[in-house]
Coordinates of C-alpha atoms in Angstrom, one line a residue:
Chain A
M388 CA -28.8 -11.3 -23.1
N389 CA -26.4 -10.6 -25.9
I390 CA -26.5 -9.1 -29.3
S391 CA -27.4 -11.9 -31.8
L392 CA -25.3 -12.6 -34.8
D393 CA -28.2 -11.4 -37.0
Q394 CA -28.3 -8.1 -35.2
A395 CA -24.5 -7.8 -35.4
R396 CA -24.7 -8.3 -39.2
V397 CA -27.3 -5.6 -39.4
I398 CA -25.1 -3.2 -37.3
I399 CA -22.1 -3.8 -39.5
A400 CA -23.9 -3.6 -42.8
A401 CA -25.8 -0.4 -41.9
A402 CA -22.6 1.2 -40.5
L403 CA -20.6 0.4 -43.6
A404 CA -23.4 1.4 -46.0
A405 CA -23.6 4.8 -44.2
A406 CA -19.8 5.2 -44.4
R407 CA -19.9 4.5 -48.2
A408 CA -22.8 6.9 -48.7
Q409 CA -20.8 9.6 -46.9
E410 CA -17.6 8.7 -48.9
M411 CA -15.6 8.1 -45.7
R412 CA -12.3 6.5 -45.5
P413 CA -12.2 2.7 -45.2
L414 CA -13.7 1.7 -41.8
S415 CA -13.5 -1.3 -39.5
V416 CA -16.5 -2.3 -37.3
V417 CA -16.5 -4.8 -34.4
V418 CA -19.5 -6.0 -32.4
L419 CA -18.9 -7.5 -28.9
D420 CA -21.3 -9.3 -26.5
A421 CA -22.1 -8.2 -23.0
G422 CA -19.0 -9.9 -21.7
G423 CA -16.7 -8.1 -24.1
H424 CA -16.2 -11.1 -26.5
V425 CA -16.2 -10.7 -30.3
I426 CA -19.4 -11.6 -32.2
A427 CA -18.5 -10.2 -35.6
F428 CA -16.0 -7.9 -37.3
E429 CA -15.4 -6.5 -40.8
R430 CA -12.4 -4.4 -42.1
E431 CA -12.9 -2.6 -45.4
D432 CA -10.3 -3.0 -48.2
G433 CA -7.7 -0.2 -48.0
A434 CA -7.8 0.1 -44.2
P435 CA -4.5 -0.4 -42.4
P436 CA -4.0 -3.8 -40.8
G437 CA -4.0 -2.6 -37.2
R438 CA -7.6 -1.5 -37.1
F439 CA -9.0 -4.6 -35.4
A440 CA -7.2 -3.8 -32.1
V441 CA -8.4 -0.2 -32.2
A442 CA -12.0 -1.0 -32.8
Q443 CA -11.9 -3.8 -30.3
G444 CA -10.3 -1.5 -27.7
K445 CA -13.0 1.1 -28.1
A446 CA -15.8 -1.5 -27.8
H447 CA -14.1 -3.5 -25.0
G448 CA -13.5 -0.4 -22.9
A449 CA -17.2 0.5 -23.3
V450 CA -18.3 -2.9 -21.9
M451 CA -15.8 -3.1 -19.2
M452 CA -16.4 0.5 -17.9
G453 CA -20.1 0.6 -18.7
M454 CA -19.7 3.9 -20.7
G455 CA -19.2 4.9 -24.3
G456 CA -16.0 6.3 -25.8
R457 CA -17.0 10.0 -25.6
K458 CA -17.5 9.7 -21.9
Q459 CA -14.3 7.9 -21.5
M460 CA -12.5 10.6 -23.5
A461 CA -13.9 13.3 -21.2
R462 CA -12.5 11.3 -18.2
A463 CA -9.2 10.8 -20.1
E464 CA -8.9 14.6 -20.7
A465 CA -9.5 15.2 -17.0
Q466 CA -7.2 12.4 -15.7
P467 CA -5.1 11.0 -18.5
Y468 CA -3.0 8.7 -16.2
F469 CA -6.2 7.1 -14.9
M470 CA -7.5 6.0 -18.3
L471 CA -4.0 4.9 -19.4
A472 CA -3.7 2.9 -16.2
L473 CA -7.0 1.2 -17.2
N474 CA -5.6 0.4 -20.6
G475 CA -2.9 -1.5 -18.7
A476 CA -5.4 -3.1 -16.4
Y477 CA -7.3 -4.4 -19.4
G478 CA -4.3 -5.7 -21.2
G479 CA -4.4 -2.9 -23.7
K480 CA -8.0 -3.4 -24.6
L481 CA -9.4 0.1 -23.7
V482 CA -9.1 2.9 -26.2
P483 CA -10.9 6.0 -24.7
V484 CA -12.1 8.0 -27.7
P485 CA -15.4 8.3 -29.6
G486 CA -16.2 5.3 -31.7
G487 CA -16.9 3.0 -28.8
I488 CA -20.6 2.6 -28.3
L489 CA -22.3 0.9 -25.3
V490 CA -25.3 -1.0 -26.6
R491 CA -28.5 -1.6 -24.6
D492 CA -31.7 -3.4 -25.6
T493 CA -35.1 -1.6 -25.3
D494 CA -35.4 -2.7 -21.7
G495 CA -32.2 -0.8 -20.9
Q496 CA -30.0 -3.9 -20.3
V497 CA -26.4 -3.8 -21.7
V498 CA -26.2 -6.4 -24.5
G499 CA -22.8 -5.6 -25.9
A500 CA -20.8 -2.8 -27.6
V501 CA -19.8 -1.6 -31.0
G502 CA -16.4 -0.2 -32.0
V503 CA -15.6 1.8 -35.1
S504 CA -12.2 2.9 -36.3
G505 CA -10.8 4.5 -39.5
E506 CA -12.3 8.0 -39.7
T507 CA -12.3 11.0 -37.4
S508 CA -13.4 9.9 -33.9
D509 CA -16.6 11.9 -34.3
N510 CA -17.4 10.2 -37.6
D511 CA -16.5 6.8 -36.1
A512 CA -19.0 7.4 -33.4
S513 CA -21.8 8.7 -35.7
I514 CA -21.4 5.6 -37.9
G515 CA -21.5 3.3 -34.9
L516 CA -24.7 4.9 -33.7
I517 CA -26.3 4.5 -37.1
G518 CA -25.5 0.8 -37.1
V519 CA -26.9 0.3 -33.6
A520 CA -30.1 2.1 -34.4
A521 CA -30.6 0.1 -37.6
A522 CA -30.7 -3.1 -35.4
G523 CA -33.4 -1.6 -33.1
L524 CA -31.0 -1.2 -30.2
L525 CA -29.9 1.8 -28.1
G526 CA -26.4 3.2 -28.4
E527 CA -24.6 5.3 -25.8
D528 CA -21.7 7.3 -27.2
Chain B
M902 CA -2.0 -9.3 -52.1
N903 CA -4.6 -10.0 -49.5
I904 CA -8.0 -11.7 -49.4
S905 CA -10.5 -8.9 -50.1
L906 CA -13.4 -8.2 -47.7
D907 CA -15.8 -9.4 -50.4
Q908 CA -13.9 -12.7 -50.6
A909 CA -13.9 -13.0 -46.8
R910 CA -17.6 -12.6 -46.7
V911 CA -18.0 -15.4 -49.3
I912 CA -15.7 -17.6 -47.2
I913 CA -17.6 -17.1 -44.0
A914 CA -21.1 -17.3 -45.6
A915 CA -20.2 -20.5 -47.5
A916 CA -18.6 -22.1 -44.4
L917 CA -21.5 -21.3 -42.1
A918 CA -24.1 -22.5 -44.8
A919 CA -22.2 -25.8 -45.0
A920 CA -22.1 -26.1 -41.3
R921 CA -25.9 -25.5 -41.0
A922 CA -26.6 -28.0 -43.8
Q923 CA -24.6 -30.6 -41.9
E924 CA -26.3 -29.7 -38.6
M925 CA -23.0 -29.0 -36.9
R926 CA -22.6 -27.3 -33.5
P927 CA -22.4 -23.4 -33.6
L928 CA -19.2 -22.4 -35.4
S929 CA -16.9 -19.4 -35.4
V930 CA -14.9 -18.4 -38.5
V931 CA -12.2 -15.8 -38.9
V932 CA -10.4 -14.6 -42.1
L933 CA -7.0 -13.1 -41.8
D934 CA -4.8 -11.3 -44.3
A935 CA -1.3 -12.2 -45.4
G936 CA 0.1 -10.4 -42.4
G937 CA -2.0 -12.3 -40.0
H938 CA -4.4 -9.4 -39.3
V939 CA -8.2 -9.8 -39.0
I940 CA -10.3 -9.0 -42.0
A941 CA -13.6 -10.5 -40.9
F942 CA -15.1 -12.8 -38.2
E943 CA -18.5 -14.3 -37.3
R944 CA -19.5 -16.3 -34.2
E945 CA -22.8 -18.1 -34.4
D946 CA -25.4 -17.8 -31.6
G947 CA -24.9 -20.5 -29.0
A948 CA -21.1 -20.8 -29.4
P949 CA -19.2 -20.2 -26.2
P950 CA -17.6 -16.7 -25.8
G951 CA -14.0 -17.8 -26.1
R952 CA -14.1 -19.0 -29.7
F953 CA -12.6 -15.9 -31.3
A954 CA -9.2 -16.6 -29.7
V955 CA -9.2 -20.3 -30.8
A956 CA -10.2 -19.5 -34.4
Q957 CA -7.7 -16.6 -34.5
G958 CA -4.9 -18.8 -33.1
K959 CA -5.5 -21.5 -35.7
A960 CA -5.4 -19.0 -38.6
H961 CA -2.6 -16.8 -37.2
G962 CA -0.4 -19.8 -36.7
A963 CA -1.0 -20.8 -40.3
V964 CA 0.1 -17.4 -41.6
M965 CA 3.1 -17.1 -39.3
M966 CA 4.4 -20.6 -40.0
G967 CA 3.3 -20.8 -43.6
M968 CA 1.5 -24.2 -43.0
G969 CA -2.0 -25.3 -42.2
G970 CA -3.2 -26.7 -38.9
R971 CA -3.0 -30.3 -39.9
K972 CA 0.7 -30.0 -40.6
Q973 CA 1.2 -28.0 -37.4
M974 CA -0.5 -30.8 -35.5
A975 CA 1.9 -33.4 -37.0
R976 CA 4.8 -31.2 -35.9
A977 CA 3.2 -30.8 -32.4
E978 CA 2.8 -34.5 -32.0
A979 CA 6.5 -35.0 -32.9
Q980 CA 7.8 -32.1 -30.9
P981 CA 5.2 -30.7 -28.5
Y982 CA 7.6 -28.3 -26.8
F983 CA 8.5 -26.7 -30.1
M984 CA 4.9 -25.8 -31.1
L985 CA 4.1 -24.6 -27.5
A986 CA 7.2 -22.4 -27.5
L987 CA 5.9 -20.9 -30.7
N988 CA 2.6 -20.3 -29.0
G989 CA 4.5 -18.3 -26.5
A990 CA 6.6 -16.6 -29.1
Y991 CA 3.4 -15.4 -30.9
G992 CA 1.8 -14.2 -27.7
G993 CA -0.6 -17.1 -27.6
K994 CA -1.8 -16.7 -31.2
L995 CA -0.9 -20.2 -32.5
V996 CA -3.2 -23.2 -32.0
P997 CA -1.7 -26.2 -33.8
V998 CA -4.7 -28.3 -34.8
P999 CA -6.9 -28.8 -37.9
G1000 CA -9.2 -25.9 -38.6
G1001 CA -6.4 -23.5 -39.5
I1002 CA -6.2 -23.1 -43.3
L1003 CA -3.4 -21.4 -45.2
V1004 CA -5.0 -19.6 -48.2
R1005 CA -3.3 -19.0 -51.6
D1006 CA -4.5 -17.4 -54.8
T1007 CA -4.5 -19.2 -58.1
D1008 CA -0.9 -18.1 -58.7
G1009 CA 0.2 -19.8 -55.5
Q1010 CA 0.8 -16.6 -53.5
V1011 CA -0.2 -16.7 -49.8
V1012 CA -3.1 -14.2 -49.4
G1013 CA -4.2 -15.0 -45.9
A1014 CA -5.7 -17.7 -43.7
V1015 CA -9.0 -19.0 -42.3
G1016 CA -9.6 -20.3 -38.8
V1017 CA -12.7 -22.4 -37.8
S1018 CA -13.6 -23.5 -34.3
G1019 CA -16.5 -25.2 -32.6
E1020 CA -16.8 -28.7 -34.0
T1021 CA -14.3 -31.6 -34.1
S1022 CA -11.0 -30.5 -35.5
D1023 CA -11.6 -32.5 -38.7
N1024 CA -15.0 -30.9 -39.2
D1025 CA -13.6 -27.4 -38.5
A1026 CA -11.0 -28.1 -41.2
S1027 CA -13.5 -29.4 -43.8
I1028 CA -15.8 -26.4 -43.3
G1029 CA -12.8 -24.0 -43.7
L1030 CA -11.8 -25.7 -46.9
I1031 CA -15.4 -25.4 -48.3
G1032 CA -15.3 -21.7 -47.5
V1033 CA -12.0 -21.1 -49.2
A1034 CA -13.0 -23.0 -52.3
A1035 CA -16.3 -21.0 -52.5
A1036 CA -14.2 -17.8 -52.9
G1037 CA -12.1 -19.3 -55.8
L1038 CA -9.0 -19.6 -53.6
L1039 CA -6.8 -22.5 -52.6
G1040 CA -6.7 -23.8 -49.1
E1041 CA -4.0 -25.8 -47.4
D1042 CA -5.1 -27.8 -44.4
Chain C
M536 CA -28.3 -13.7 -17.5
N537 CA -25.6 -14.0 -15.0
I538 CA -25.2 -15.5 -11.5
S539 CA -26.3 -12.9 -9.0
L540 CA -24.0 -11.8 -6.1
D541 CA -26.5 -13.4 -3.7
Q542 CA -26.2 -16.7 -5.6
A543 CA -22.4 -16.4 -5.7
R544 CA -22.4 -15.9 -1.9
V545 CA -24.5 -19.0 -1.5
I546 CA -22.2 -21.0 -3.7
I547 CA -19.0 -19.9 -1.9
A548 CA -20.5 -20.4 1.6
A549 CA -21.9 -23.8 0.8
A550 CA -18.7 -24.9 -0.8
L551 CA -16.5 -23.8 2.1
A552 CA -18.9 -25.3 4.7
A553 CA -18.7 -28.6 2.9
A554 CA -14.9 -28.4 2.8
R555 CA -14.7 -27.7 6.5
A556 CA -17.2 -30.5 7.3
Q557 CA -14.9 -32.9 5.3
E558 CA -11.8 -31.5 7.0
M559 CA -10.2 -30.6 3.6
R560 CA -7.2 -28.4 3.1
P561 CA -7.8 -24.6 2.9
L562 CA -9.7 -23.9 -0.3
S563 CA -10.2 -21.0 -2.7
V564 CA -13.5 -20.5 -4.6
V565 CA -14.2 -18.1 -7.4
V566 CA -17.5 -17.4 -9.1
L567 CA -17.5 -15.8 -12.7
D568 CA -20.3 -14.5 -14.8
A569 CA -21.3 -15.7 -18.3
G570 CA -18.6 -13.5 -19.8
G571 CA -15.8 -14.9 -17.6
H572 CA -15.6 -11.9 -15.3
V573 CA -15.2 -12.2 -11.5
I574 CA -18.3 -11.8 -9.3
A575 CA -17.0 -13.1 -6.0
F576 CA -13.9 -14.9 -4.5
E577 CA -12.8 -16.2 -1.2
R578 CA -9.5 -17.8 -0.2
E579 CA -9.3 -19.5 3.2
D580 CA -6.6 -18.7 5.7
G581 CA -3.6 -21.0 5.3
A582 CA -4.0 -21.4 1.5
P583 CA -0.9 -20.4 -0.5
P584 CA -1.1 -16.9 -2.1
G585 CA -1.3 -18.1 -5.7
R586 CA -4.7 -19.8 -5.5
F587 CA -6.7 -17.0 -7.1
A588 CA -5.1 -17.6 -10.5
V589 CA -5.7 -21.3 -10.4
A590 CA -9.3 -21.0 -9.4
Q591 CA -9.9 -18.3 -12.0
G592 CA -8.1 -20.3 -14.7
K593 CA -10.3 -23.3 -14.0
A594 CA -13.6 -21.3 -14.1
H595 CA -12.5 -19.0 -17.0
G596 CA -11.6 -22.0 -19.2
A597 CA -15.0 -23.5 -18.5
V598 CA -16.8 -20.3 -19.7
M599 CA -14.5 -19.8 -22.7
M600 CA -14.7 -23.4 -23.9
G601 CA -18.3 -24.1 -22.7
M602 CA -17.1 -27.2 -20.9
G603 CA -16.2 -28.2 -17.3
G604 CA -12.7 -29.0 -16.1
R605 CA -13.1 -32.8 -16.2
K606 CA -14.0 -32.7 -19.9
Q607 CA -11.1 -30.3 -20.5
M608 CA -8.7 -32.7 -18.7
A609 CA -9.8 -35.6 -21.0
R610 CA -9.1 -33.4 -24.0
A611 CA -5.7 -32.4 -22.5
E612 CA -4.8 -36.0 -21.9
A613 CA -5.6 -36.8 -25.6
Q614 CA -3.9 -33.6 -27.0
P615 CA -1.8 -31.9 -24.4
Y616 CA -0.4 -29.3 -26.8
F617 CA -3.9 -28.3 -27.8
M618 CA -5.1 -27.4 -24.3
L619 CA -1.7 -25.7 -23.6
A620 CA -2.0 -23.7 -26.7
L621 CA -5.4 -22.6 -25.5
N622 CA -3.8 -21.6 -22.2
G623 CA -1.7 -19.2 -24.3
A624 CA -4.6 -18.1 -26.4
Y625 CA -6.5 -17.0 -23.2
G626 CA -3.5 -15.3 -21.7
G627 CA -2.9 -18.0 -19.2
K628 CA -6.5 -18.1 -18.0
L629 CA -7.3 -21.8 -18.7
V630 CA -6.4 -24.6 -16.3
P631 CA -7.8 -27.8 -17.7
V632 CA -8.4 -30.0 -14.6
P633 CA -11.4 -30.9 -12.4
G634 CA -12.5 -28.0 -10.2
G635 CA -13.8 -25.8 -13.0
I636 CA -17.6 -26.1 -13.1
L637 CA -19.7 -24.7 -16.0
V638 CA -22.9 -23.3 -14.4
R639 CA -26.4 -23.3 -16.1
D640 CA -29.7 -22.0 -14.9
T641 CA -32.7 -24.4 -14.8
D642 CA -33.5 -23.3 -18.4
G643 CA -30.1 -24.7 -19.5
Q644 CA -28.6 -21.3 -20.2
V645 CA -24.9 -20.7 -19.2
V646 CA -24.9 -18.2 -16.4
G647 CA -21.3 -18.4 -15.3
A648 CA -18.7 -20.8 -13.8
V649 CA -17.2 -21.8 -10.5
G650 CA -13.5 -22.6 -9.9
V651 CA -12.2 -24.4 -6.8
S652 CA -8.5 -24.9 -5.9
G653 CA -6.6 -26.3 -2.9
E654 CA -7.5 -30.0 -2.6
T655 CA -7.1 -32.9 -4.9
S656 CA -8.7 -32.1 -8.3
D657 CA -11.6 -34.5 -7.6
N658 CA -12.3 -32.9 -4.2
D659 CA -12.1 -29.5 -5.8
A660 CA -14.7 -30.6 -8.3
S661 CA -17.1 -32.2 -5.8
I662 CA -16.9 -29.1 -3.6
G663 CA -17.7 -26.9 -6.5
L664 CA -20.7 -29.0 -7.5
I665 CA -22.0 -28.8 -3.9
G666 CA -21.8 -25.1 -4.0
V667 CA -23.6 -24.8 -7.3
A668 CA -26.4 -27.1 -6.3
A669 CA -26.9 -25.1 -3.0
A670 CA -27.8 -22.1 -5.2
G671 CA -30.3 -24.0 -7.2
L672 CA -28.2 -24.0 -10.3
L673 CA -26.8 -26.8 -12.5
G674 CA -23.1 -27.6 -12.6
E675 CA -21.2 -29.4 -15.3
D676 CA -18.0 -30.9 -14.2
Chain D
M1075 CA 0.9 -11.1 9.0
N1076 CA -2.0 -10.8 6.6
I1077 CA -5.6 -9.8 6.8
S1078 CA -7.6 -12.9 7.7
L1079 CA -10.5 -14.1 5.6
D1080 CA -12.9 -13.2 8.5
Q1081 CA -11.5 -9.7 8.5
A1082 CA -11.8 -9.5 4.8
R1083 CA -15.5 -10.5 5.0
V1084 CA -16.1 -7.8 7.6
I1085 CA -14.3 -5.2 5.4
I1086 CA -16.4 -6.1 2.3
A1087 CA -19.7 -6.4 4.3
A1088 CA -19.2 -3.0 6.1
A1089 CA -18.1 -1.3 2.8
L1090 CA -21.1 -2.5 0.9
A1091 CA -23.6 -1.8 3.7
A1092 CA -22.3 1.8 3.9
A1093 CA -22.6 2.1 0.1
R1094 CA -26.2 0.9 0.2
A1095 CA -27.0 3.3 3.1
Q1096 CA -25.7 6.2 1.0
E1097 CA -27.5 5.0 -2.2
M1098 CA -24.3 4.8 -4.2
R1099 CA -23.9 3.1 -7.5
P1100 CA -23.1 -0.6 -7.5
L1101 CA -19.6 -1.1 -6.1
S1102 CA -16.9 -3.7 -6.3
V1103 CA -14.5 -4.3 -3.3
V1104 CA -11.3 -6.4 -3.2
V1105 CA -9.1 -7.3 -0.3
L1106 CA -5.5 -8.3 -0.9
D1107 CA -2.9 -9.7 1.5
A1108 CA 0.5 -8.2 2.3
G1109 CA 1.9 -9.8 -0.8
G1110 CA -0.7 -8.2 -3.1
H1111 CA -2.6 -11.5 -3.6
V1112 CA -6.4 -11.7 -3.6
I1113 CA -8.1 -12.9 -0.3
A1114 CA -11.7 -11.9 -1.2
F1115 CA -13.8 -9.9 -3.7
E1116 CA -17.4 -9.0 -4.3
R1117 CA -19.0 -7.2 -7.3
E1118 CA -22.6 -5.9 -6.7
D1119 CA -25.3 -6.7 -9.3
G1120 CA -25.5 -4.0 -12.0
A1121 CA -21.8 -3.1 -11.9
P1122 CA -20.1 -3.4 -15.3
P1123 CA -18.0 -6.5 -15.8
G1124 CA -14.6 -4.8 -15.8
R1125 CA -14.6 -3.7 -12.1
F1126 CA -12.4 -6.5 -10.8
A1127 CA -9.3 -5.2 -12.7
V1128 CA -9.9 -1.7 -11.5
A1129 CA -10.4 -2.6 -7.8
Q1130 CA -7.4 -5.0 -8.0
G1131 CA -5.2 -2.4 -9.7
K1132 CA -6.0 0.2 -7.0
A1133 CA -5.2 -2.2 -4.1
H1134 CA -2.3 -3.9 -5.8
G1135 CA -0.6 -0.6 -6.4
A1136 CA -1.1 0.3 -2.8
V1137 CA 0.7 -2.8 -1.6
M1138 CA 3.5 -2.7 -4.2
M1139 CA 4.3 1.0 -3.6
G1140 CA 3.5 1.1 0.1
M1141 CA 1.1 4.0 -0.3
G1142 CA -2.6 4.6 -0.8
G1143 CA -4.3 5.7 -4.0
R1144 CA -4.6 9.4 -3.0
K1145 CA -0.8 9.6 -2.6
Q1146 CA -0.3 7.8 -5.8
M1147 CA -2.6 10.2 -7.6
A1148 CA -0.6 13.2 -6.3
R1149 CA 2.5 11.5 -7.7
A1150 CA 0.7 10.8 -11.0
E1151 CA -0.3 14.4 -11.4
A1152 CA 3.3 15.5 -10.8
Q1153 CA 4.9 12.8 -12.9
P1154 CA 2.3 10.9 -15.1
Y1155 CA 5.0 9.0 -17.0
F1156 CA 6.4 7.5 -13.8
M1157 CA 3.1 6.1 -12.5
L1158 CA 2.2 4.8 -16.0
A1159 CA 5.6 3.2 -16.3
L1160 CA 4.9 1.5 -13.0
N1161 CA 1.5 0.3 -14.4
G1162 CA 3.6 -1.4 -17.1
A1163 CA 6.1 -2.7 -14.7
Y1164 CA 3.3 -4.3 -12.6
G1165 CA 1.6 -5.9 -15.6
G1166 CA -1.2 -3.4 -15.6
K1167 CA -1.9 -3.9 -11.9
L1168 CA -1.6 -0.3 -10.6
V1169 CA -4.4 2.2 -10.9
P1170 CA -3.2 5.4 -9.1
V1171 CA -6.4 7.1 -7.9
P1172 CA -8.3 7.2 -4.6
G1173 CA -10.1 3.9 -3.7
G1174 CA -6.8 2.0 -3.1
I1175 CA -6.3 1.8 0.7
L1176 CA -3.1 0.5 2.3
V1177 CA -4.0 -1.5 5.4
R1178 CA -2.0 -1.7 8.7
D1179 CA -2.6 -3.5 11.9
T1180 CA -2.6 -1.7 15.2
D1181 CA 1.2 -2.2 15.5
G1182 CA 1.7 -0.4 12.2
Q1183 CA 2.6 -3.4 10.1
V1184 CA 1.2 -3.6 6.6
V1185 CA -1.2 -6.5 6.4
G1186 CA -2.7 -5.9 3.0
A1187 CA -4.8 -3.5 1.0
V1188 CA -8.4 -2.8 -0.1
G1189 CA -9.6 -1.6 -3.5
V1190 CA -13.0 -0.1 -4.2
S1191 CA -14.4 0.8 -7.7
G1192 CA -17.7 2.0 -9.0
E1193 CA -18.4 5.5 -7.6
T1194 CA -16.5 8.7 -7.7
S1195 CA -12.9 8.2 -6.6
D1196 CA -13.5 10.1 -3.4
N1197 CA -16.6 7.9 -2.6
D1198 CA -14.6 4.8 -3.4
A1199 CA -12.0 5.8 -0.9
S1200 CA -14.4 6.8 1.9
I1201 CA -16.2 3.5 1.5
G1202 CA -12.9 1.6 1.6
L1203 CA -11.8 3.4 4.8
I1204 CA -15.2 2.5 6.4
G1205 CA -14.6 -1.1 5.6
V1206 CA -11.1 -1.2 7.0
A1207 CA -12.1 0.6 10.2
A1208 CA -15.0 -1.9 10.8
A1209 CA -12.4 -4.7 10.9
G1210 CA -10.4 -2.8 13.6
L1211 CA -7.5 -2.1 11.1
L1212 CA -5.9 1.2 10.0
G1213 CA -6.4 2.4 6.4
E1214 CA -4.1 4.8 4.6
D1215 CA -5.8 6.6 1.7

């Protein structure tokens, strides 16, 4: 099963609402399905143009590796060349830092991923988790 | 100047509302800025996973070439090798068929593009034009 | 839901058994999940080394476009530049000829795709359909 | 000479049987020929979708460089930029960690490579070596 478009809209709306409430910098949020394909994306005004690829890379890496961005960062800090080689193996679509959230349904099945880019990595991740929770899904950082 | 996120949301919402009213197949709609970079995207439930690349290719080609998908198709029918070489030159991000809409503001400046995929090319194009008009912008097919 | 590894093994074993019974040339068979990712692959001895990419391209295009290879070929014959542009949009992973089979479960949900390469396109397709049927799934040519 | 399909099947079956006996996480195993081209692949249920590229990268790098993943890792730790440049040179198809096994026949000729992904790198490598030995071939880690 995949995240539905309605759920993706809730994720993005809740994430951006939280970012505005916290007066964060302009953010970009992508929602992918369980195969790593884009369901929905929004980039706030004022964000630089390259944010789609960063958000996509965070979320795509989470789906492909089955782990969130924070776990990927820990692996990258231990073996940088390994995670960079994976970036190449996935055609550039893996960005191993917080802000990539693996998303499961309440049965524990992976249903997609969320990628947030534009703030500190920690803020990107916390905003992503807020969005996922708002849709009644489980996020792994 | 670029299409704003608010305008992009209007474009996508109006396009998908029209598609539902006309009982079309599940659609995907992307909005790009004047540099060809993604502002917003939505893929309806039931659409195959590969639609992002098709919608993006239609809109990206419109920005890069400064002409809509219908004009690109006419050129592709006269000189297929030329448009296919451009597909290669743009890293695959040019799909020369109707459904790619070049978007101008009321002063005639290019502010971005819209790409629609999932129906017949003619329906994709008409839906895209409806979305652009709903945001008070001018679409070139 | 995706094709399971057990189902993928049945598909490949039945396909290759049928090919041997019909004394076909050495074949290659790939099974992808509903996101277009490889579950299983076998290339028979004597097949040229490049068969993986052809089989993968047939099956990947079927998943991405939601249609089998025969339908893609019809579209390619009407608009060659369109299907070639999609080949570029999918990074080369779309080969629009028979031998790419879209696979649904008995509820009609897409659960993956099969790609066969090595014989005539018609034989590739018939072998793929035999494999899919052996696993109790529904194939669309 | 290359690994035969029958040998590849033995390698994968023995590798996955050992992984199940040791209650490892779901694994993916690829077998390549002496030119680095895929002969056979299986991904166990529950493994994330991106495992093919990782397994392929480990095995492809072993063939291309003529050395197993453990030797590549030692080189990567001494000169990360060199192995990452090779990742680029091979189009992303080099992942320099254990789990990539160079395979020789009993005469010492390279006949292909095996790539395993899904567990710790050390477990990936030990499983790959078990598979190679089961086929009566010699694996270099």
